Amino acid sequence: GQQLNQSPQSMFIQEGEDVSMNCTSSSIFNTWLWYKQDPGEGPVLLIALYKAGELTSNGRLTAQFGITRKDSFLNISASIPSDVGIYFCAGQQTGANNLFFGTGTRLTVIP
Amino acid sequence: GAVVSQHPSWVICKSGTSVKIECRSLDFQATTMFWYRQFPKQSLMLMATSNEGSKATYEQGVEKDKFLINHASLTLSTLTVTSAHPEDSSFYICSAREGGQGRWQYFGPGTRLTVT
């Protein structure tokens, strides 16, 4: 299947700091999604992106659909303790039925 | 809206027995449901895709005789792990989609299976 690599794998930050993470692929995707997963729970959709270059915000979260359509970025501003969790990107190709998930970025926020 | 539930949330079973996991879309009709497996500290791996009333489509490497999927109605899909073994212990997550491609998938809370 498609391989989506996320960077960094994990990060430890102080509360109040901004966070940046990215997701890259060797293949083109037409939809990029960002999910957050808390321990023992299913993923929850944060942001969906549908066009190359698109920049979309959801509260303190901002995500961008890369121009090449092979990458996407997620930024979290002014992090808070409840931002702790694993962030997954997911890509979908036109005509494909399913999502391909990234390797995940584990975020720890130190109060 | 768009709530997906799973039952049970966790289950422990003995090696050799079968376990059934239910996935329900509570407030929408799910044309397509997906089953994922997630091992500790790893990403979600798609196991199979099922459309209501049709046979499931399994991903390469997933044994269809071991992981039986039934999508008998627009609100319910079941995954049965037959003759479970310890290596089947994992976190199983379903998702449901209303409508065709391009619509969002909504994920259930997952079921943790432990086979002893």
Tab-separated table of C-alpha atoms in Angstrom:
chain	number	residue	atom	x	y	z
A	1	GLY	CA	0.000	0.000	0.000
A	2	GLN	CA	0.868	3.661	-0.051
A	3	GLN	CA	3.430	4.846	2.469
A	4	LEU	CA	2.878	8.164	4.193
A	5	ASN	CA	5.750	9.277	6.399
A	6	GLN	CA	5.209	11.697	9.216
A	7	SER	CA	7.841	13.828	10.856
A	8	PRO	CA	8.736	14.088	13.623
A	9	GLN	CA	7.836	10.705	15.101
A	10	SER	CA	7.450	12.257	18.522
A	11	MET	CA	7.861	15.619	20.158
A	12	PHE	CA	7.972	16.989	23.663
A	13	ILE	CA	7.068	20.649	24.023
A	14	GLN	CA	6.277	23.158	26.722
A	15	GLU	CA	2.725	24.329	27.145
A	16	GLY	CA	2.186	27.478	25.121
A	17	GLU	CA	4.667	26.607	22.388
A	18	ASP	CA	3.706	26.202	18.768
A	19	VAL	CA	3.964	22.822	17.049
A	20	SER	CA	4.668	21.899	13.450
A	21	MET	CA	4.497	18.481	11.868
A	22	ASN	CA	4.420	17.221	8.327
A	23	CYS	CA	3.404	14.296	6.217
A	24	THR	CA	5.030	13.265	2.953
A	25	SER	CA	4.281	10.699	0.322
A	26	SER	CA	5.804	9.414	-2.876
A	27	SER	CA	2.330	9.468	-4.434
A	28	ILE	CA	-0.114	12.228	-5.221
A	29	PHE	CA	-3.254	12.526	-3.112
A	30	ASN	CA	-6.334	14.574	-3.868
A	31	THR	CA	-7.569	14.794	-0.308
A	32	TRP	CA	-5.518	15.191	2.838
A	33	LEU	CA	-6.980	14.690	6.285
A	34	TRP	CA	-5.560	15.192	9.756
A	35	TYR	CA	-6.777	13.110	12.698
A	36	LYS	CA	-6.005	13.062	16.418
A	37	GLN	CA	-6.105	9.848	18.393
A	38	ASP	CA	-6.239	9.733	22.168
A	39	PRO	CA	-5.068	6.557	23.955
A	40	GLY	CA	-7.585	3.746	23.632
A	41	GLU	CA	-9.832	5.745	21.324
A	42	GLY	CA	-10.526	5.943	17.622
A	43	PRO	CA	-9.195	8.812	15.478
A	44	VAL	CA	-11.124	12.056	15.409
A	45	LEU	CA	-11.072	14.222	12.290
A	46	LEU	CA	-9.452	17.631	12.804
A	47	ILE	CA	-9.101	19.162	9.356
A	48	ALA	CA	-9.840	18.139	5.764
A	49	LEU	CA	-8.053	19.605	2.728
A	50	TYR	CA	-9.238	19.248	-0.851
A	51	LYS	CA	-7.117	21.503	-3.078
A	52	ALA	CA	-3.392	21.908	-3.649
A	53	GLY	CA	-2.174	24.960	-1.781
A	54	GLU	CA	-5.257	25.110	0.429
A	55	LEU	CA	-4.725	26.489	3.916
A	56	THR	CA	-7.445	25.662	6.437
A	57	SER	CA	-7.796	26.477	10.116
A	58	ASN	CA	-9.781	24.922	12.919
A	59	GLY	CA	-9.269	26.957	16.071
A	60	ARG	CA	-5.600	26.766	17.017
A	61	LEU	CA	-4.941	24.212	14.273
A	62	THR	CA	-3.892	25.142	10.759
A	63	ALA	CA	-3.204	22.663	7.994
A	64	GLN	CA	-1.937	23.089	4.465
A	65	PHE	CA	-2.256	20.941	1.368
A	66	GLY	CA	1.150	20.943	-0.321
A	67	ILE	CA	1.504	22.374	-3.803
A	68	THR	CA	2.960	19.125	-5.133
A	69	ARG	CA	-0.012	17.224	-3.649
A	70	LYS	CA	2.513	14.850	-2.098
A	71	ASP	CA	2.658	16.481	1.304
A	72	SER	CA	0.696	18.244	3.987
A	73	PHE	CA	1.520	20.203	7.127
A	74	LEU	CA	-0.206	20.698	10.455
A	75	ASN	CA	0.522	23.500	12.887
A	76	ILE	CA	-0.817	23.856	16.397
A	77	SER	CA	-0.455	27.237	18.035
A	78	ALA	CA	-0.199	27.919	21.774
A	79	SER	CA	-0.312	24.255	22.767
A	80	ILE	CA	-2.257	23.147	25.818
A	81	PRO	CA	-2.117	19.886	27.805
A	82	SER	CA	-5.183	18.437	26.079
A	83	ASP	CA	-3.328	18.583	22.751
A	84	VAL	CA	-1.471	15.474	23.913
A	85	GLY	CA	-2.084	12.511	21.631
A	86	ILE	CA	-1.069	10.985	18.338
A	87	TYR	CA	-1.662	12.971	15.179
A	88	PHE	CA	-2.173	11.060	11.958
A	89	CYS	CA	-2.323	12.356	8.441
A	90	ALA	CA	-4.357	10.430	5.911
A	91	GLY	CA	-4.520	10.709	2.167
A	92	GLN	CA	-7.123	9.690	-0.333
A	93	GLN	CA	-6.718	9.359	-4.071
A	94	THR	CA	-9.425	10.004	-6.638
A	95	GLY	CA	-11.281	6.805	-7.387
A	96	ALA	CA	-9.923	5.051	-4.317
A	97	ASN	CA	-12.316	3.824	-1.694
A	98	ASN	CA	-10.055	3.992	1.311
A	99	LEU	CA	-7.688	6.219	3.255
A	100	PHE	CA	-3.969	5.682	3.646
A	101	PHE	CA	-2.704	6.640	7.084
A	102	GLY	CA	0.612	8.147	8.019
A	103	THR	CA	2.987	6.770	10.599
A	104	GLY	CA	1.832	9.230	13.252
A	105	THR	CA	3.388	11.965	15.366
A	106	ARG	CA	3.152	11.514	19.129
A	107	LEU	CA	2.812	14.847	20.908
A	108	THR	CA	3.537	15.368	24.578
A	109	VAL	CA	2.843	18.755	26.143
A	110	ILE	CA	4.637	19.537	29.363
A	111	PRO	CA	2.597	21.823	31.643
B	1	GLY	CA	-24.111	13.896	14.436
B	2	ALA	CA	-22.092	11.186	12.628
B	3	VAL	CA	-21.498	8.923	15.613
B	4	VAL	CA	-20.044	5.446	15.216
B	5	SER	CA	-20.110	3.008	18.098
B	6	GLN	CA	-18.319	-0.273	18.662
B	7	HIS	CA	-19.123	-3.117	20.992
B	8	PRO	CA	-17.487	-4.410	23.020
B	9	SER	CA	-14.882	-1.783	23.873
B	10	TRP	CA	-12.560	-4.509	25.109
B	11	VAL	CA	-12.629	-8.288	25.165
B	12	ILE	CA	-10.388	-11.041	26.474
B	13	CYS	CA	-10.751	-14.489	25.000
B	14	LYS	CA	-8.964	-17.795	25.079
B	15	SER	CA	-6.889	-19.024	22.176
B	16	GLY	CA	-8.986	-20.995	19.714
B	17	THR	CA	-12.266	-19.257	20.403
B	18	SER	CA	-14.070	-16.783	18.147
B	19	VAL	CA	-14.918	-13.190	18.940
B	20	LYS	CA	-17.473	-10.913	17.280
B	21	ILE	CA	-17.085	-7.139	17.228
B	22	GLU	CA	-19.978	-4.891	16.230
B	23	CYS	CA	-19.758	-1.517	14.522
B	24	ARG	CA	-22.829	0.697	14.312
B	25	SER	CA	-23.520	4.055	12.697
B	26	LEU	CA	-25.936	5.667	15.125
B	27	ASP	CA	-27.332	8.632	13.221
B	28	PHE	CA	-26.602	8.011	9.580
B	29	GLN	CA	-26.732	5.237	7.059
B	30	ALA	CA	-23.329	3.830	6.270
B	31	THR	CA	-23.034	2.784	2.672
B	32	THR	CA	-19.484	1.660	3.281
B	33	MET	CA	-17.739	0.481	6.415
B	34	PHE	CA	-14.047	-0.098	6.939
B	35	TRP	CA	-12.190	-2.266	9.436
B	36	TYR	CA	-8.707	-1.324	10.630
B	37	ARG	CA	-6.215	-2.970	12.939
B	38	GLN	CA	-3.731	-1.033	15.003
B	39	PHE	CA	-0.812	-2.563	16.875
B	40	PRO	CA	0.764	-0.663	19.795
B	41	LYS	CA	2.550	2.509	18.731
B	42	GLN	CA	1.757	1.860	15.085
B	43	SER	CA	-0.536	3.360	12.506
B	44	LEU	CA	-3.924	2.117	11.387
B	45	MET	CA	-3.777	-0.642	8.818
B	46	LEU	CA	-6.833	-1.226	6.658
B	47	MET	CA	-8.054	-4.815	6.820
B	48	ALA	CA	-11.149	-4.742	4.654
B	49	THR	CA	-13.840	-2.592	3.092
B	50	SER	CA	-17.467	-3.616	3.045
B	51	ASN	CA	-20.479	-2.243	1.243
B	52	GLU	CA	-23.933	-2.980	2.557
B	53	GLY	CA	-25.268	-6.219	1.153
B	54	SER	CA	-22.026	-7.144	-0.609
B	55	LYS	CA	-19.036	-9.291	0.232
B	56	ALA	CA	-16.158	-7.488	1.870
B	57	THR	CA	-13.020	-6.617	-0.045
B	58	TYR	CA	-9.950	-7.656	1.910
B	59	GLU	CA	-6.523	-6.054	1.772
B	60	GLN	CA	-3.578	-8.132	0.702
B	61	GLY	CA	-2.338	-10.358	3.500
B	62	VAL	CA	-5.603	-10.362	5.456
B	63	GLU	CA	-7.159	-13.817	5.701
B	64	LYS	CA	-10.834	-13.569	4.829
B	65	ASP	CA	-11.609	-16.920	6.443
B	66	LYS	CA	-10.106	-15.769	9.698
B	67	PHE	CA	-11.598	-12.276	9.782
B	68	LEU	CA	-15.243	-12.655	8.779
B	69	ILE	CA	-16.977	-9.416	7.941
B	70	ASN	CA	-20.709	-8.992	7.581
B	71	HIS	CA	-22.398	-5.750	6.555
B	72	ALA	CA	-26.011	-6.844	6.586
B	73	SER	CA	-27.613	-3.446	7.113
B	74	LEU	CA	-26.833	0.213	6.519
B	75	THR	CA	-26.129	0.729	10.206
B	76	LEU	CA	-24.342	-2.416	11.281
B	77	SER	CA	-21.181	-4.265	10.339
B	78	THR	CA	-19.593	-7.087	12.288
B	79	LEU	CA	-16.074	-8.459	12.377
B	80	THR	CA	-15.628	-11.990	13.677
B	81	VAL	CA	-12.139	-13.137	14.538
B	82	THR	CA	-12.314	-16.905	14.193
B	83	SER	CA	-10.047	-19.304	16.067
B	84	ALA	CA	-8.236	-16.399	17.655
B	85	HIS	CA	-4.572	-16.666	18.577
B	86	PRO	CA	-2.381	-14.404	20.725
B	87	GLU	CA	-0.948	-12.737	17.631
B	88	ASP	CA	-4.474	-11.513	16.810
B	89	SER	CA	-4.388	-9.364	19.947
B	90	SER	CA	-4.733	-5.822	18.714
B	91	PHE	CA	-6.884	-2.695	18.671
B	92	TYR	CA	-9.614	-3.048	16.041
B	93	ILE	CA	-11.234	0.137	14.769
B	94	CYS	CA	-14.115	0.485	12.368
B	95	SER	CA	-15.142	3.506	10.362
B	96	ALA	CA	-18.298	4.288	8.464
B	97	ARG	CA	-19.005	6.487	5.485
B	98	GLU	CA	-22.318	7.843	4.294
B	99	GLY	CA	-22.399	8.038	0.534
B	100	GLY	CA	-19.674	7.504	-1.996
B	101	GLN	CA	-16.026	8.368	-2.364
B	102	GLY	CA	-15.095	11.829	-1.252
B	103	ARG	CA	-17.308	11.718	1.815
B	104	TRP	CA	-15.716	11.617	5.246
B	105	GLN	CA	-15.112	8.469	7.235
B	106	TYR	CA	-16.207	8.585	10.869
B	107	PHE	CA	-14.344	6.327	13.226
B	108	GLY	CA	-15.572	4.210	16.089
B	109	PRO	CA	-13.863	4.225	19.498
B	110	GLY	CA	-12.130	0.906	18.846
B	111	THR	CA	-12.186	-2.536	20.447
B	112	ARG	CA	-9.185	-3.897	22.249
B	113	LEU	CA	-8.871	-7.658	21.779
B	114	THR	CA	-6.583	-9.689	23.989
B	115	VAL	CA	-6.180	-13.383	23.238
B	116	THR	CA	-4.674	-15.448	26.050
